[in-house]
Short mmCIF file of C-alpha atoms in Angstrom, two decimals:
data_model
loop_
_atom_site.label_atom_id
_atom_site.label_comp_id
_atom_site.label_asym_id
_atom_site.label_seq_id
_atom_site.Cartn_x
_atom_site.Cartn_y
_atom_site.Cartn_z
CA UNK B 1 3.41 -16.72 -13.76
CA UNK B 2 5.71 -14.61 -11.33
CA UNK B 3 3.88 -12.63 -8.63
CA UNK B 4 2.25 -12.90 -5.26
CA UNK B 5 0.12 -14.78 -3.84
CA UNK B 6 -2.19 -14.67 -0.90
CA UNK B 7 -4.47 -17.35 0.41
CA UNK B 8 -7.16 -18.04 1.47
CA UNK B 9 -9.34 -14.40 -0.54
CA UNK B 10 -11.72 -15.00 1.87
CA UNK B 11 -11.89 -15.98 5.42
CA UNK B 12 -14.46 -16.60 8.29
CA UNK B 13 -13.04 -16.92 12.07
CA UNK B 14 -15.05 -17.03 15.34
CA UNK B 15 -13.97 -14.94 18.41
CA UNK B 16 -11.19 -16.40 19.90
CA UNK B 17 -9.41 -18.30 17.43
CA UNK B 18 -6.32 -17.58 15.51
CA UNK B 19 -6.22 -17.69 11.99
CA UNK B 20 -3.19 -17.80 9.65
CA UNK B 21 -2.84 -15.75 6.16
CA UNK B 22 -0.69 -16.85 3.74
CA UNK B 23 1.46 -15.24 1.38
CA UNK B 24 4.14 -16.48 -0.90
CA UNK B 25 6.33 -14.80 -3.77
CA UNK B 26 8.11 -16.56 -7.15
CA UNK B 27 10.02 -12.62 -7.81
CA UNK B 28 12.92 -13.62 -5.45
CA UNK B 29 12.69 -10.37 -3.65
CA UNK B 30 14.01 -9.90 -0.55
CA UNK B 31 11.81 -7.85 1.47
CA UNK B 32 7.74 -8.66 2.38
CA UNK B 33 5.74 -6.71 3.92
CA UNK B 34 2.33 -7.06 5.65
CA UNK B 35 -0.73 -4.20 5.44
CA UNK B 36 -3.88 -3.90 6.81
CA UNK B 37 -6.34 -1.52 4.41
CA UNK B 38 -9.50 -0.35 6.33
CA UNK B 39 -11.90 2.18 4.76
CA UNK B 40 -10.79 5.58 5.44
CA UNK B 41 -7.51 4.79 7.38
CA UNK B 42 -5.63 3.46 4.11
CA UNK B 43 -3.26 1.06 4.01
CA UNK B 44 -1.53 0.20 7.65
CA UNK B 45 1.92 -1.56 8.22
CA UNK B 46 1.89 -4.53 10.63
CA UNK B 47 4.69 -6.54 9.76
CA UNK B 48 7.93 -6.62 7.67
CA UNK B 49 10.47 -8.33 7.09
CA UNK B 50 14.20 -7.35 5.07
CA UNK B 51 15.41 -10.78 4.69
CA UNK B 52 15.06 -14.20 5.88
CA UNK B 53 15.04 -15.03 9.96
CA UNK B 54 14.35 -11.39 10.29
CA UNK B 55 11.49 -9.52 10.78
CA UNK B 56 10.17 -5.73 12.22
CA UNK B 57 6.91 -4.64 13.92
CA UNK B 58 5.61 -1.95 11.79
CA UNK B 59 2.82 0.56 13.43
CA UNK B 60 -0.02 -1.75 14.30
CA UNK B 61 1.43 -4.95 15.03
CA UNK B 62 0.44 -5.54 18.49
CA UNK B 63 -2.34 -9.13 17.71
CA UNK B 64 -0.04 -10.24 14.92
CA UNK B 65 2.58 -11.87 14.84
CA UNK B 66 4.80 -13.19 11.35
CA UNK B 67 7.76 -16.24 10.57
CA UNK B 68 10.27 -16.02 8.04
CA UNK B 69 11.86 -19.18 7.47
CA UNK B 70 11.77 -18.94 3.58
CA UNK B 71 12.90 -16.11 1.32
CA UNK B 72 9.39 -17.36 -0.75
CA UNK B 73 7.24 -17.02 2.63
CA UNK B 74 5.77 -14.73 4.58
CA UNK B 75 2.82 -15.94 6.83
CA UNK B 76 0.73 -13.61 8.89
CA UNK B 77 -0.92 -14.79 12.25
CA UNK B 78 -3.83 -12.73 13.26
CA UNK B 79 -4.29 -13.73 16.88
CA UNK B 80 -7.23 -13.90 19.16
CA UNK B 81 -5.57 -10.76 20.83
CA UNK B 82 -6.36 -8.45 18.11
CA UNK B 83 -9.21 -6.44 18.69
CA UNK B 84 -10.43 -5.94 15.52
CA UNK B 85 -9.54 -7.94 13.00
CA UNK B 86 -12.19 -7.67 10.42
CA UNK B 87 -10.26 -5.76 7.67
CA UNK B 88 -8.65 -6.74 4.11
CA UNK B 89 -5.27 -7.95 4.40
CA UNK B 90 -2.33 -7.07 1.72
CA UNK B 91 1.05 -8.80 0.88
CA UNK B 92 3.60 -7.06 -0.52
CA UNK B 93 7.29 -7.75 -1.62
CA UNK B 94 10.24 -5.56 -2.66
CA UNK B 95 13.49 -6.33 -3.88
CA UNK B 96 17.13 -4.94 -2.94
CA UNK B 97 17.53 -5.34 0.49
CA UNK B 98 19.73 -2.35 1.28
CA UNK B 99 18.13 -0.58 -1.59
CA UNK B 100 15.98 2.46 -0.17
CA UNK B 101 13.47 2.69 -2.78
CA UNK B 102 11.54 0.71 -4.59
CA UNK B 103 8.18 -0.83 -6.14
CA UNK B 104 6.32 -2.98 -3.86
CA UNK B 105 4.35 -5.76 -5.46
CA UNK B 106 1.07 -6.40 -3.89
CA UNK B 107 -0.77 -9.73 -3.44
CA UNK B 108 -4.57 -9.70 -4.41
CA UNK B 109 -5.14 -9.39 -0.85
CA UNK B 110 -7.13 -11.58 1.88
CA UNK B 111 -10.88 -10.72 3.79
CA UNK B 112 -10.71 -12.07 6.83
CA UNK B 113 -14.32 -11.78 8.66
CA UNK B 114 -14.71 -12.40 12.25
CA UNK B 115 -18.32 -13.46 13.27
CA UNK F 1 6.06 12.25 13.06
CA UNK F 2 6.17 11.39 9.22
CA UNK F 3 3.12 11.04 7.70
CA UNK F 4 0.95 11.28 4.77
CA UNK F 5 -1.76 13.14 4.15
CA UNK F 6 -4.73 13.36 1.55
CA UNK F 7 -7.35 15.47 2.26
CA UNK F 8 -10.45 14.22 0.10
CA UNK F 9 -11.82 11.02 0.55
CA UNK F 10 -13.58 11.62 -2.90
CA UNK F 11 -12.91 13.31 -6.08
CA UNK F 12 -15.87 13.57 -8.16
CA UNK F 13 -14.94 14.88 -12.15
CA UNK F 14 -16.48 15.01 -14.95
CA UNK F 15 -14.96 13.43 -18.19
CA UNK F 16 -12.47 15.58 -19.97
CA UNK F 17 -12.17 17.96 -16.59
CA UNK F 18 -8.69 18.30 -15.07
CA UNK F 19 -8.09 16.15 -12.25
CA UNK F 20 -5.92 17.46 -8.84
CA UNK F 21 -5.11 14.72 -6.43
CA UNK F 22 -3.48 16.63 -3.14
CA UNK F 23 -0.98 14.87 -0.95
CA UNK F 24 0.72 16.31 1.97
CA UNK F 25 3.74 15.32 3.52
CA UNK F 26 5.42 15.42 7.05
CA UNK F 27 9.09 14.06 6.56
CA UNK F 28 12.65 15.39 8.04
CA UNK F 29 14.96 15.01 5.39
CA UNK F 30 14.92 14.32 1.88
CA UNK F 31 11.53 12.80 1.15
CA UNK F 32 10.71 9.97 -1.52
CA UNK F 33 7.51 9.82 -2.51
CA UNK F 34 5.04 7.41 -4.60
CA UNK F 35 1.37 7.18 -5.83
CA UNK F 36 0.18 3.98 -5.89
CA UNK F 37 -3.70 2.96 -8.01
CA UNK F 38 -5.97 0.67 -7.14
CA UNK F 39 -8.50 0.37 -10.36
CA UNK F 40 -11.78 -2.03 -9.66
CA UNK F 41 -10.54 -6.21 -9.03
CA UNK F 42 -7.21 -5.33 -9.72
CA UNK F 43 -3.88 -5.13 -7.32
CA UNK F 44 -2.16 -2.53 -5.76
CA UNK F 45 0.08 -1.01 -7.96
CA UNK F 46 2.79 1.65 -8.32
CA UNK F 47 1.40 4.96 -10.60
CA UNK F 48 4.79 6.61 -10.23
CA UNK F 49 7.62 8.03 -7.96
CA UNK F 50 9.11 11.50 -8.17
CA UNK F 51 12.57 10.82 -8.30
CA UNK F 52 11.51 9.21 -12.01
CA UNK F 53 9.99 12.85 -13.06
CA UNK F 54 7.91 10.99 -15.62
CA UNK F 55 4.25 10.96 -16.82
CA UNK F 56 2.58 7.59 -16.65
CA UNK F 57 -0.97 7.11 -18.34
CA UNK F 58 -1.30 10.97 -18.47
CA UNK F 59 -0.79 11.50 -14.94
CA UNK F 60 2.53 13.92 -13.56
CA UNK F 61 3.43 14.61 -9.58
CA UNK F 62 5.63 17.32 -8.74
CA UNK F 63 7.60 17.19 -5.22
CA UNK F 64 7.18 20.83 -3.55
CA UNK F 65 9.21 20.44 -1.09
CA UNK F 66 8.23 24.22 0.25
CA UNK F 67 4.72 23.53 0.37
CA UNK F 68 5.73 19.63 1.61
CA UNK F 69 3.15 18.47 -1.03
CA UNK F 70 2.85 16.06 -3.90
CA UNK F 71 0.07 16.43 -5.73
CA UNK F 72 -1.33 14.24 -8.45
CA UNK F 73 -2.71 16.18 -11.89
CA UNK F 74 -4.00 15.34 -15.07
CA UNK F 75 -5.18 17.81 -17.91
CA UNK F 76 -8.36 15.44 -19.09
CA UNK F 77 -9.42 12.90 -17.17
CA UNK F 78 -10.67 9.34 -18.52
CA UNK F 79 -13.34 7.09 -17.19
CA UNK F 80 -10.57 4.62 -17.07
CA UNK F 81 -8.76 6.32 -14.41
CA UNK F 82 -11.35 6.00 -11.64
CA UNK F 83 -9.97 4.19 -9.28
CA UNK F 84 -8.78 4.29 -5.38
CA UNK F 85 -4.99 6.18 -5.18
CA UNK F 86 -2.63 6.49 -2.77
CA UNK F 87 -0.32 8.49 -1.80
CA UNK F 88 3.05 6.89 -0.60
CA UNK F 89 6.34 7.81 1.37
CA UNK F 90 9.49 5.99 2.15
CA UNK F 91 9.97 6.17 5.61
CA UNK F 92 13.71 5.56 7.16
CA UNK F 93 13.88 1.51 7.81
CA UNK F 94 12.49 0.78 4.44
CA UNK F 95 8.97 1.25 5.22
CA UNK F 96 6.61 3.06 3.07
CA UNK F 97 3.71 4.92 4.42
CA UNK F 98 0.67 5.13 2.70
CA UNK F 99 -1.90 8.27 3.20
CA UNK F 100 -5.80 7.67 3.21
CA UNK F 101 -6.49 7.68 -0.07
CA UNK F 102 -8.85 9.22 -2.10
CA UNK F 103 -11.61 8.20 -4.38
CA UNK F 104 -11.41 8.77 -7.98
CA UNK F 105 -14.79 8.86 -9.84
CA UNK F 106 -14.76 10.08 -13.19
CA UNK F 107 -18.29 10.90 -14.72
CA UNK F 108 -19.36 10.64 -18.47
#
């Protein structure tokens, strides 16, 4: 079954602790991408990344941080340094690198909960 | 700055009414645009793009680039399409920029 996948749905975390989202794609695309949806504000780039060993800040990044050591794999970090990181996390993947358009696939997201 | 824009957080219609989704865009240059549907427990997904020019599940966008706006229409809506939509733009560096959203709610 080809797609996205993002683990753990849910997650709990206690001040101060980093937690690590995980997100890994069968399409062989090229291109992953990490949102952030919060009510009202939409969905919010963090990370992304074109191809493997390579990887962009996108407009909210600063608490996150990302690897790409595998075309498949795409791992967000959400840091202790984020200041609010209660909020629904979504994968996404694209193929065509150097291909300007294009549908992203989206992951079933994960809801990470800080108590 | 480029941005997206969608000015109602909720579109209330009744069954059968014709539906108006507005998008606004901020972009220097040629713009490509998307709207992307979220439906209840199910993934993100692409609606359609306006360099396709085609009509998925009922549901046309027409780029105006003098008005920089992208609306989303249907004729007669269907309690199937509530959902959460979003309007989309490809942004130079391959990022796509996603508006608000807005609400769908389609009543019987």
């Amino acid at each position: 079954d080809g797609g996205i996948t993002q683990s753990p749905k849910y997650l709990f975390r206690k001040e101060g602790q980093n937690v690590t989202l995980s997100c890994e794609q069968n399409l062989n695309h090229d291109a992953m991408y990490w949102y952030r949806q919060d009510p009202g504000q939409g969905l919010r780039l963090i990370y992304y990344s074109q191809i493997v060993n390579d990887f962009q800040k996108g407009d909210i990044a600063e608490g996150y941080s990302v690897s790409r050591e595998k075309k498949e794999s795409f791992p967000l970090t959400v840091t202790s340094a984020q200041k609010n990181p209660t909020a629904f996390y979504l994968c996404a993947s694209r193929e065509g690198q150097g291909i300007k358009t294009g549908e992203l696939f989206f992951g079933e997201g994960s809801r990470l909960t800080v108590l | 700055a480029q941005r997206v824009t969608q000015p109602e957080k909720l579109l209330s219609v009744f069954k059968g009414a014709p539906v108006e989704l507005k998008c606004n865009y901020s972009y220097s240059g040629s713009p490509e645009l998307f709207w992307y549907v979220q439906y209840s427990r199910q993934r993100l997904q692409l609606l359609l793009r306006h360099i396709s020019r085609e009509s998925i599940k009922g549901f046309t966008a027409d780029l105006n680039k003098g008005e920089t706006s992208f609306h989303l229409k249907k004729p007669f809506a269907q309690e199937e399409d509530s959902a959460m939509y979003y309007c989309a733009l490809w942004k130079y560096g391959n990022k796509l920029v996603f508006g608000a959203g807005t609400i769908l709610r389609v009543k019987s």
